[in-house]
Tab-separated table of C-alpha atoms in Angstrom:
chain	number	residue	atom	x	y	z
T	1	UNK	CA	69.864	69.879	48.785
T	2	UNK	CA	72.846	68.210	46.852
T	3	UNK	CA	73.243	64.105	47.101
T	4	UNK	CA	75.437	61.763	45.171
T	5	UNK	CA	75.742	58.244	45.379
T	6	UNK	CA	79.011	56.512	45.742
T	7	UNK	CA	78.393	52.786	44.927
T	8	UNK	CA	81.444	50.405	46.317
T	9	UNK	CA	82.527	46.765	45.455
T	10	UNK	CA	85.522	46.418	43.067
T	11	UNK	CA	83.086	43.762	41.361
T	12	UNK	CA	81.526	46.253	40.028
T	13	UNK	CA	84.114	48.277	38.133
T	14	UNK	CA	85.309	45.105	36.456
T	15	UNK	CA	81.730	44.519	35.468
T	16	UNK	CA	80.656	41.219	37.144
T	17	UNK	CA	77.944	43.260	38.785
T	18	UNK	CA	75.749	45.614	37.339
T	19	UNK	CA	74.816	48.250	39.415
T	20	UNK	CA	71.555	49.007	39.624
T	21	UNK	CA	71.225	49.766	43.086
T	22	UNK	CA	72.458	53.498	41.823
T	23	UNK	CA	70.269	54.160	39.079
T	24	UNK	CA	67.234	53.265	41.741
T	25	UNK	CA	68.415	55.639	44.413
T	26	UNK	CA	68.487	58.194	42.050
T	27	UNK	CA	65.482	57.855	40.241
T	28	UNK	CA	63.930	58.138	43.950
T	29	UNK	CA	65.732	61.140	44.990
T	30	UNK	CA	64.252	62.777	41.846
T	31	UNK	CA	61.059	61.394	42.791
T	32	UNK	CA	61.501	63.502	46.281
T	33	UNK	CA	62.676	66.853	45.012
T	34	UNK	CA	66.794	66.223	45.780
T	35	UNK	CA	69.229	66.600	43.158
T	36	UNK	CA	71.862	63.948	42.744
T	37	UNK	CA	74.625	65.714	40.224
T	38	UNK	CA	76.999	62.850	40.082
T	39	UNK	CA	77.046	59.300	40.804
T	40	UNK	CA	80.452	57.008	41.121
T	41	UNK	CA	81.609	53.806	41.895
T	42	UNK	CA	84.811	52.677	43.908
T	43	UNK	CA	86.405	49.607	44.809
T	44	UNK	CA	87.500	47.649	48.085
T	45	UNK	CA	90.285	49.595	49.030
T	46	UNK	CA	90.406	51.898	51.561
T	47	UNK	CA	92.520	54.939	50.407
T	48	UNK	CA	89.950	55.655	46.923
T	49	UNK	CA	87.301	55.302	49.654
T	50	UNK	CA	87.897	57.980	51.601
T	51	UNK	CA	89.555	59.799	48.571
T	52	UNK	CA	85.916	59.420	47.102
T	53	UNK	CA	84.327	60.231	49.666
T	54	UNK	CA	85.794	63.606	50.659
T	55	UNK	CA	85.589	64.623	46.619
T	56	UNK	CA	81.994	64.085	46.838
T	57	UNK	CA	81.839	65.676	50.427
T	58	UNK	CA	83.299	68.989	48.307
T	59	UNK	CA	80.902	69.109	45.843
T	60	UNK	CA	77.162	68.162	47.894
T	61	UNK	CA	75.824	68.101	51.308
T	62	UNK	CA	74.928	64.624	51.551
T	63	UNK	CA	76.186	61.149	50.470
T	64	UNK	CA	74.471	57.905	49.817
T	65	UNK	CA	77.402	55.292	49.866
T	66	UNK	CA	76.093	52.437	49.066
T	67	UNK	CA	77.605	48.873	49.891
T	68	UNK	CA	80.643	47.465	52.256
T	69	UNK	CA	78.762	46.802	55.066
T	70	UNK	CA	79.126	43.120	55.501
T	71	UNK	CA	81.246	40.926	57.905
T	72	UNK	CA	83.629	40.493	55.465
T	73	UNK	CA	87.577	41.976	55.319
T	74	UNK	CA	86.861	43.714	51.981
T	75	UNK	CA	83.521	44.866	53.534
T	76	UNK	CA	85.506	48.705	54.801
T	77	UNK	CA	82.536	51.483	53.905
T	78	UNK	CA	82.366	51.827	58.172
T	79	UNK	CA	86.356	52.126	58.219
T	80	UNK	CA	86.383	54.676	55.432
T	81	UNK	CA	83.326	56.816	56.910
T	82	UNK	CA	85.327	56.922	60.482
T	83	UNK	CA	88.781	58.221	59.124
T	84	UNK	CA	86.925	60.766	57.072
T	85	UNK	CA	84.753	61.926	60.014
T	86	UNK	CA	88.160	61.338	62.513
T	87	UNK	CA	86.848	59.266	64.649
T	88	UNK	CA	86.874	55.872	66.220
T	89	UNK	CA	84.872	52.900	65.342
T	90	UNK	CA	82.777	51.317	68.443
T	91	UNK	CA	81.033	48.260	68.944
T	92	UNK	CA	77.244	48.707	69.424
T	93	UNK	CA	76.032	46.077	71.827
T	94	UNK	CA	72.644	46.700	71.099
T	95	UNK	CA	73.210	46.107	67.239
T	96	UNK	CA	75.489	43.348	68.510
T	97	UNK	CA	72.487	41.549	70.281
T	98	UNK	CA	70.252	42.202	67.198
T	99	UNK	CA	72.683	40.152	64.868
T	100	UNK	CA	73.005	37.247	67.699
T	101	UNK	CA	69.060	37.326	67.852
T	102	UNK	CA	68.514	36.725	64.102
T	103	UNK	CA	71.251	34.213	63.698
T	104	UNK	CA	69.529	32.437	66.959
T	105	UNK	CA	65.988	32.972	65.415
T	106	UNK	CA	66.950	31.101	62.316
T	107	UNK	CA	68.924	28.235	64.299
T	108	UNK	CA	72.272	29.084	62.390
T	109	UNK	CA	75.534	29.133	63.821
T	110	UNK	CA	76.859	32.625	64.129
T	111	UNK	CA	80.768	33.325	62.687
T	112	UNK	CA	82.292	35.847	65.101
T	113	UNK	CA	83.268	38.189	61.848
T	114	UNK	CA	79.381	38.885	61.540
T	115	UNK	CA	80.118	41.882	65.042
T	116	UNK	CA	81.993	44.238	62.887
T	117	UNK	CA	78.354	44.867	61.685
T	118	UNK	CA	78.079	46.582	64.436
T	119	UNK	CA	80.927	48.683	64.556
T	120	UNK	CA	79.290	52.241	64.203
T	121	UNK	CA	81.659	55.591	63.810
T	122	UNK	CA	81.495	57.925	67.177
T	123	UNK	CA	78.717	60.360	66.790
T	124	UNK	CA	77.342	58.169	64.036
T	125	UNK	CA	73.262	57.286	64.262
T	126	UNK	CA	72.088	53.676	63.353
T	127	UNK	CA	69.340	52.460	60.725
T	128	UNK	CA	68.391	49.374	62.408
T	129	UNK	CA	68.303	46.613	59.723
T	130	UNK	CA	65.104	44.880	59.560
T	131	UNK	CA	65.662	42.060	56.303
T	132	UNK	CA	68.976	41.447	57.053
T	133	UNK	CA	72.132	41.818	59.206
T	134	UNK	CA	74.120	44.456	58.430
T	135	UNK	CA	72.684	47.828	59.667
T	136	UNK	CA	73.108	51.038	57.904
T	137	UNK	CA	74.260	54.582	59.569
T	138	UNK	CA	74.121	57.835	59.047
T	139	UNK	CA	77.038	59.908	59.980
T	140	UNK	CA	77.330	63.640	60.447
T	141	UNK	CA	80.122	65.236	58.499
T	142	UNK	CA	80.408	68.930	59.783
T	143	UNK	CA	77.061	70.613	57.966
T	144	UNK	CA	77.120	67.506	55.858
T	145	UNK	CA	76.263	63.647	55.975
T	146	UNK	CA	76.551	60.163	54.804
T	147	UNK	CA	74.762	57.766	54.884
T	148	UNK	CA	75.705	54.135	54.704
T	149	UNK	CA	73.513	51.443	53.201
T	150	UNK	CA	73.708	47.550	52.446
T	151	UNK	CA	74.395	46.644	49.132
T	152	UNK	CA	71.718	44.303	48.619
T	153	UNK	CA	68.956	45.916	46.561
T	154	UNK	CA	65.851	44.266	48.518
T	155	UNK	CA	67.832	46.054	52.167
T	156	UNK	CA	69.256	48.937	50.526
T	157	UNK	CA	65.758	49.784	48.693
T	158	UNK	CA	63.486	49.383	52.417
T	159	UNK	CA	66.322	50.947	54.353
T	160	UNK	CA	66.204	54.820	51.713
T	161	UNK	CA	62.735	54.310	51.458
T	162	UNK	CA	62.501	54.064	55.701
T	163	UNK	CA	65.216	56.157	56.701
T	164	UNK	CA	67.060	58.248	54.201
T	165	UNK	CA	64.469	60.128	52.062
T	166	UNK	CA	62.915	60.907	54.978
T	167	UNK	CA	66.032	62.327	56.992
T	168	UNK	CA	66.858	64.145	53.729
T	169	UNK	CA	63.725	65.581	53.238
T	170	UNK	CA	63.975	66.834	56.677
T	171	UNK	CA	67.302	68.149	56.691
T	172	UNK	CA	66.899	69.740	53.344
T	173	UNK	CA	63.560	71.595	54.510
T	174	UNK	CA	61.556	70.130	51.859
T	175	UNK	CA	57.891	70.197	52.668
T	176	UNK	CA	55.951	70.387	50.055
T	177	UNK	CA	54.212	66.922	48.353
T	178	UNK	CA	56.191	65.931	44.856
T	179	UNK	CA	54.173	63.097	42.798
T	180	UNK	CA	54.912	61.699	39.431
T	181	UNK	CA	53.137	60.226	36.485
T	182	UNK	CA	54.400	58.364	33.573
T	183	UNK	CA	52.793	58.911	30.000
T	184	UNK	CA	53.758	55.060	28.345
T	185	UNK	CA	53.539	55.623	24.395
T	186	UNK	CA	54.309	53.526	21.297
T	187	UNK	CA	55.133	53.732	17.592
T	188	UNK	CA	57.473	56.790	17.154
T	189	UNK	CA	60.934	57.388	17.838
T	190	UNK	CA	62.005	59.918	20.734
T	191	UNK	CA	63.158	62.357	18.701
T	192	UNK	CA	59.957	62.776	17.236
T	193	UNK	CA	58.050	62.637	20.221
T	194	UNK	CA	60.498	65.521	21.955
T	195	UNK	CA	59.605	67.688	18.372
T	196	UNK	CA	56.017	66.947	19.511
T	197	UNK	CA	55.950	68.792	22.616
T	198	UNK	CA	59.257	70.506	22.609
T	199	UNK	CA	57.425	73.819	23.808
T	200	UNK	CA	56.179	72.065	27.227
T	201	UNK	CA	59.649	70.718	27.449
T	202	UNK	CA	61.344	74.244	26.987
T	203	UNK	CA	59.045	75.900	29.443
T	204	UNK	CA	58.663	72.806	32.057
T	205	UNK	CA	58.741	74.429	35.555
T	206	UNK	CA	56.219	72.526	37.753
T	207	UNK	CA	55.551	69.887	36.665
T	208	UNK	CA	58.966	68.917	35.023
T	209	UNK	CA	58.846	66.404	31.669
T	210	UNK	CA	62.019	63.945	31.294
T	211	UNK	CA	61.931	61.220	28.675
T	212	UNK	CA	62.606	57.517	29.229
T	213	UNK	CA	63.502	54.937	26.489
T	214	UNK	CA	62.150	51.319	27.472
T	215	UNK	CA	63.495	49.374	24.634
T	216	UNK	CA	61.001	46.825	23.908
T	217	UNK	CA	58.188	48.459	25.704
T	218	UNK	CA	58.690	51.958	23.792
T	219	UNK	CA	59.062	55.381	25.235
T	220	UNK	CA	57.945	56.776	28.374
T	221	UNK	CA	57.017	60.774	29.417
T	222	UNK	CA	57.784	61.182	33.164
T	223	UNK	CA	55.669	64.066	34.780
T	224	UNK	CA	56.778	65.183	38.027
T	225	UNK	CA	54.737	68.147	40.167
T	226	UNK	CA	55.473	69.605	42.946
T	227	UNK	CA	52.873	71.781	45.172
T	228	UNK	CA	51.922	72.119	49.412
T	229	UNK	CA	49.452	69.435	49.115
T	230	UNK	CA	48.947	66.025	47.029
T	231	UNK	CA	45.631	67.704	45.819
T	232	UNK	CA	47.379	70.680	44.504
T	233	UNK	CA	49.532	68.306	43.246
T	234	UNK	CA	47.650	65.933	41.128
T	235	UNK	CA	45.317	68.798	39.622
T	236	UNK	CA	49.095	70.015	38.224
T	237	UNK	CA	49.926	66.462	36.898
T	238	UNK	CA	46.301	66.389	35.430
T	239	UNK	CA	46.098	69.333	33.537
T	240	UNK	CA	49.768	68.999	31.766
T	241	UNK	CA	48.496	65.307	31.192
T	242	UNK	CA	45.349	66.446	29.228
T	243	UNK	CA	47.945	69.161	27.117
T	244	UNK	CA	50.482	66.169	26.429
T	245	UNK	CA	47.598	63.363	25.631
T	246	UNK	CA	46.138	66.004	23.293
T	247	UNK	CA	49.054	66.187	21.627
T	248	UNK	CA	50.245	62.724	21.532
T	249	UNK	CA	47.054	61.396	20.842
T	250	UNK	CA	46.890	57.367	20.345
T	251	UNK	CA	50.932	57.022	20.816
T	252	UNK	CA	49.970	57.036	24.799
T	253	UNK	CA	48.596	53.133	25.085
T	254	UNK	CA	48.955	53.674	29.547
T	255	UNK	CA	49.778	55.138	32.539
T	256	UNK	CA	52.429	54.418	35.044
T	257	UNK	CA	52.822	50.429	35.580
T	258	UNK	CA	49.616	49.606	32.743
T	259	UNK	CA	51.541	47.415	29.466
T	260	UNK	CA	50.068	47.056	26.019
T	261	UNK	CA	48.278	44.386	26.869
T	262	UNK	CA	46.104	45.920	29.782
T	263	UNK	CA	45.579	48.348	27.156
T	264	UNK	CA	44.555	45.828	24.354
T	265	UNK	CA	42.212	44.158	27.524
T	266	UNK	CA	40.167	48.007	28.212
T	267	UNK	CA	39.731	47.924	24.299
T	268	UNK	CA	38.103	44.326	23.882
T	269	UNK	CA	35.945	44.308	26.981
T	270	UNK	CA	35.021	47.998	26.377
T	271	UNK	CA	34.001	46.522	22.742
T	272	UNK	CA	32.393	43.180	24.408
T	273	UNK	CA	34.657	41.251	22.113
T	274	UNK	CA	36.596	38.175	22.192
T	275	UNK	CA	39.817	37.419	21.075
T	276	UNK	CA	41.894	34.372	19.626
T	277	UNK	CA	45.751	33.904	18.655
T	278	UNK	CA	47.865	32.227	15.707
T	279	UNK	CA	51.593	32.826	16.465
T	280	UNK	CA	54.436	31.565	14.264
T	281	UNK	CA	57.579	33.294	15.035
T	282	UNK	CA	56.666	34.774	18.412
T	283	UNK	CA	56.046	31.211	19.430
T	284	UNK	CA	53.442	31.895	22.020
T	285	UNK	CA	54.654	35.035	22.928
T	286	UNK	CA	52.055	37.489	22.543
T	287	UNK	CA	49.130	34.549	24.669
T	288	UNK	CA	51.878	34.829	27.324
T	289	UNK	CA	51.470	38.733	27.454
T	290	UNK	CA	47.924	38.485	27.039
T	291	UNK	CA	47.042	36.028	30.041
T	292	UNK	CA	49.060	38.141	32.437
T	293	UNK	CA	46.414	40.215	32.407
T	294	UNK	CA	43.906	39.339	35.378
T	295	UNK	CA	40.421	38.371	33.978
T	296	UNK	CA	42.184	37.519	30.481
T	297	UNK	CA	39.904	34.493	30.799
T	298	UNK	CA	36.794	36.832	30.067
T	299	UNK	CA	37.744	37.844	26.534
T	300	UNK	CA	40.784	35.618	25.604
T	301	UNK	CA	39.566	32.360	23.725
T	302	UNK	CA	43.126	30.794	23.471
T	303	UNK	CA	46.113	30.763	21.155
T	304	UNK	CA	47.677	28.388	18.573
T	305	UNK	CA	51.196	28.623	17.991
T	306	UNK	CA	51.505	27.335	14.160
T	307	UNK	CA	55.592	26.953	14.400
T	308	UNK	CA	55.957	24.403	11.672
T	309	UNK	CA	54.327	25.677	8.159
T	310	UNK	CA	52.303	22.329	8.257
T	311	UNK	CA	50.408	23.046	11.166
T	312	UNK	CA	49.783	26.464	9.211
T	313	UNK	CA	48.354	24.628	6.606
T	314	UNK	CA	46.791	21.335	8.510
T	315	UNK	CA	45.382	22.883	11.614
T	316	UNK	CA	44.213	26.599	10.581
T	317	UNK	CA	43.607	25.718	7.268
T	318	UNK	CA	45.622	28.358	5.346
T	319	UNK	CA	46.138	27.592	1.878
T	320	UNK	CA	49.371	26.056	0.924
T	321	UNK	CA	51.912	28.735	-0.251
T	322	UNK	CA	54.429	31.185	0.893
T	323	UNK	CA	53.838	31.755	4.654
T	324	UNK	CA	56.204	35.077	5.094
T	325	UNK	CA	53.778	36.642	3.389
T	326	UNK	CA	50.425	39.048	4.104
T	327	UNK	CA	48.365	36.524	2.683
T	328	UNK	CA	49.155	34.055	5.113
T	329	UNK	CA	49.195	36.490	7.740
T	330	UNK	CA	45.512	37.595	7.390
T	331	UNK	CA	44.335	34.284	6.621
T	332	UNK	CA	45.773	32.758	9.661
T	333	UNK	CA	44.116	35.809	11.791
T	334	UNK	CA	40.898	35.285	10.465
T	335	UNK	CA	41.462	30.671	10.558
T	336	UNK	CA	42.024	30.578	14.228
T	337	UNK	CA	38.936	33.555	14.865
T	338	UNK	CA	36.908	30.521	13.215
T	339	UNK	CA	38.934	27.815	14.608
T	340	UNK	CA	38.342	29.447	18.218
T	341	UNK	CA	35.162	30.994	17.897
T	342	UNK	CA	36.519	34.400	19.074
T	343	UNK	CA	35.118	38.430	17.626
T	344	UNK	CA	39.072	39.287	16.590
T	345	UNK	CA	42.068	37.354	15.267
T	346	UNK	CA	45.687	38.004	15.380
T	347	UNK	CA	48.326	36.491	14.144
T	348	UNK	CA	52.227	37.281	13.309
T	349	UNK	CA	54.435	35.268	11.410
T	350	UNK	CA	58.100	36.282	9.977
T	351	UNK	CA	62.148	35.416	9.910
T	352	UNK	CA	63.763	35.438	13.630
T	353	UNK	CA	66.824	34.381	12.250
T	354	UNK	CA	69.697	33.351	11.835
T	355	UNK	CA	69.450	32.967	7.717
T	356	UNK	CA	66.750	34.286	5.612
T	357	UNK	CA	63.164	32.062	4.420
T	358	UNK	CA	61.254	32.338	1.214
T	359	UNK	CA	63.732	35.063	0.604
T	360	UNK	CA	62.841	37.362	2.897
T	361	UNK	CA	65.473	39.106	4.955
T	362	UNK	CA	65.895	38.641	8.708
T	363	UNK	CA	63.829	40.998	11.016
T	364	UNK	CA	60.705	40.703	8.110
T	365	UNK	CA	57.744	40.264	9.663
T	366	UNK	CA	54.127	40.474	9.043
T	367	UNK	CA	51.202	41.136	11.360
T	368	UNK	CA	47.856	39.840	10.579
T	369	UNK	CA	44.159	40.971	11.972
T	370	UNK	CA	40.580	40.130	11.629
T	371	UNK	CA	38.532	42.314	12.696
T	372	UNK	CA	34.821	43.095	11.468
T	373	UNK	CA	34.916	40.268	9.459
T	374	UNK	CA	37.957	41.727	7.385
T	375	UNK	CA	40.912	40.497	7.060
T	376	UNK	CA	44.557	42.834	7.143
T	377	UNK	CA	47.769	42.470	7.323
T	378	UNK	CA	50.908	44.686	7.818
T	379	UNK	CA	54.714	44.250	6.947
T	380	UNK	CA	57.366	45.653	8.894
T	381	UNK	CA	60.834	45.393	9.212
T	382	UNK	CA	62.235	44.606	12.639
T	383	UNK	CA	66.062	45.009	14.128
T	384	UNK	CA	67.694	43.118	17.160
T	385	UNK	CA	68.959	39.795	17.847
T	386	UNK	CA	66.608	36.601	17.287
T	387	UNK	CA	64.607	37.181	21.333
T	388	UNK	CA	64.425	41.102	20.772
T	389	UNK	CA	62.652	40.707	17.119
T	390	UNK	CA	60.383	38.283	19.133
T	391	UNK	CA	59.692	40.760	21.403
T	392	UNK	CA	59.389	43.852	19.249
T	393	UNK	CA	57.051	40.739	17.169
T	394	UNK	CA	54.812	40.827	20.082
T	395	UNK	CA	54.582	44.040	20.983
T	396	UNK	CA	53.753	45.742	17.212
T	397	UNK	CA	51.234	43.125	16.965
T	398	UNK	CA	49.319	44.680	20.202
T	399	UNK	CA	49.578	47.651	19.168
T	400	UNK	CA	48.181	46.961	15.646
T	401	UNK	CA	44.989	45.533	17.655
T	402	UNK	CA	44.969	48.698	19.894
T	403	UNK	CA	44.912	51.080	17.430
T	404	UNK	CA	42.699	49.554	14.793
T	405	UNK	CA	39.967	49.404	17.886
T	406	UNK	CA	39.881	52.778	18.336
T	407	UNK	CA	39.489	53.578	15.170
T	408	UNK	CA	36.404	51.489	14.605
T	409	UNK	CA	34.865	53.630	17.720
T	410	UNK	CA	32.632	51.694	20.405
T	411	UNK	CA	32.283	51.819	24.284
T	412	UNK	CA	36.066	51.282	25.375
């Protein structure tokens, strides 16, 4: 089966919305085996809307419009629906009742305007709203649909998840289980990475491989599988995730939802080690990442962020000299170890911007360890504004750690 979206609010085509509402929906109809071939937006006005709608009516069997279905006069997604289905709009007194209740449960006046919500098109079926006010409908178009959802992500996201995937599933015959799994990796660029397994990409059948850039959190390798049962399913997934991770190799730091820094966590505790922080231009940054990890308090000693050059020199007790530099770098990793009593020390220090220091260009940063009682350091060269070097600061310095502990081996 064939779906678009059709997102509507004249806000968004002169850009004081983003819409993300669409990108969502179609990531989940991928996620259920339906195709979505085109997505569009359209504004408040009630011609385009029905022009859109009948375009898109051409070209799929079902439509996902979503927004329009307030109790507002520029709110016209149930006017538009009716004229293209020719029919009359009629007031539901049961959906009627249902807004009266909630206004009455929350001891709020209720503005009279609020009952077009419950205008539905003849022969169109309700999705009862159950976070806000304004139902959502789904309206048979000949051997085709629409369905009509709220434009607020929290409503529109429960009301697909409840009611449309399901109907669409149903309608397009689709019974078999689809599940997904996401490779996370760091440290090359995607071209590389397609290069890498270009073969599995060319001959992807079941499961399918589609690549996802992250920005600061690095490139991600979505496997989807399809099969009669989630069993057959995940044994799919499993095996084209042990050819990919062979491949790969340590560029995959997680699965799914798991960040560099649960990955960093599996590595210490694994290791029984402890670990302590010196930042300078991440300014606490990479302690922030590492706490929002549950049980942090097991292996993280603490964090000093050593801003000012003097507290480089006064409280860590690095020697006095050029601090964008891999001698300072190492020797504040291995100070605050000491300072903290902790196994490993990191530390990052470098130019955020806006003018160069000491010399050294903006985006130059340097990434310090101790581990083993050694002392290293790395330079690299970073691009973005002054938060995104930060981040991309943070995030190389992780990875530094997670790589250089599997490489000295252990129980991780």
């Amino acid at each position: 089966m064939r779906c678009e979206v059709l997102a509507v609010g004249t806000e968004l085509l002169l850009g004081q919305v983003v819409d993300t509402n669409s990108a969502w929906i179609g990531e989940r109809l991928a996620l259920a085996g339906i195709d979505c071939l085109f997505q569009g937006k359209v504004g408040d006005n009630h011609g385009r809307m029905v022009s859109a709608l009948r375009d898109a009516l051409d070209r799929a069997e079902a439509i996902i419009v979503c927004g329009g279905l307030g109790p507002t006069q520029d709110d016209i997604t149930r006017e538009a629906i009716a004229e293209v289905m020719s029919v009359e709009l009629v007031r539901d007194e049961n959906v009627a009742e249902a807004i009266r209740a909630m206004f009455g449960s929350r001891g709020r006046d209720m503005a009279e305007n609020n009952l077009r919500q419950a205008d539905v098109p003849v022969g169109a079926t309700v999705i009862p709203q159950v976070m806000g006010t304004a139902p959502g409908l789904i309206c048979p178009v000949g051997d085709r649909v629409i369905y009509a959802v709220p434009g607020v992500p929290h409503e529109m996201r429960e009301m697909v998840e409840r009611a449309v995937v399901p109907d669409l599933r149903s309608r397009g015959g689709v019974a078999a289980t689809i599940v997904s799994r996401t490779l996370r990796t760091w440290g090359t660029a995607e071209s590389t990475l397609a290069e890498m397994i270009a073969d599995r990409v060319d001959a992807q059948t079941n499961p399918t491989i589609a690549f996802l850039a992250s920005g600061i959190e690095g490139l991600k390798v979505r496997l989807t599988a399809k099969a009669p049962t989630p069993v057959e399913a995940m044994e799919l997934l499993a095996a084209e995730e042990g050819v990919l991770r062979e491949r790969l190799g340590p560029l995959v730091f997680g699965v799914d939802e798991e960040t560099m820094e649960d990955a960093v966590a599996v590595q210490l505790v694994g290791r029984g080690l402890t670990l302590a922080v010196a930042e300078s231009v991440t300014g606490g940054l990479v302690a922030s990442r590492l706490v929002s990890v549950a049980g942090a308090s097991n292996w993280f000693k603490g964090g000093v962020v050593a801003y000012d050059s003097e507290v480089k020199f006064k409280v860590l007790g690095v020697r006095r000299g050029p601090v964008i530099s891999e001698e300072c770098a190492s020797e504040m990793a291995q100070r605050v170890a000491d300072l903290l009593g902790a196994d490993v020390g990191l530390a990052v220090t470098g130019v955020a911007g806006p003018d160069e220091r000491e010399g050294q260009p903006v985006g130059t940063v340097i990434l310090g360890m101790y581990v083993d009682g050694a002392p290293e350091a790395a330079r690299v060269r970073l691009t973005g504004d002054r938060n995104q070097l930060r981040q991309f600061a943070t995030i190389s310095l992780l990875n530094m750690l997670r790589l250089r502990l599997l490489e000295r081996g252990g129980d991780a």
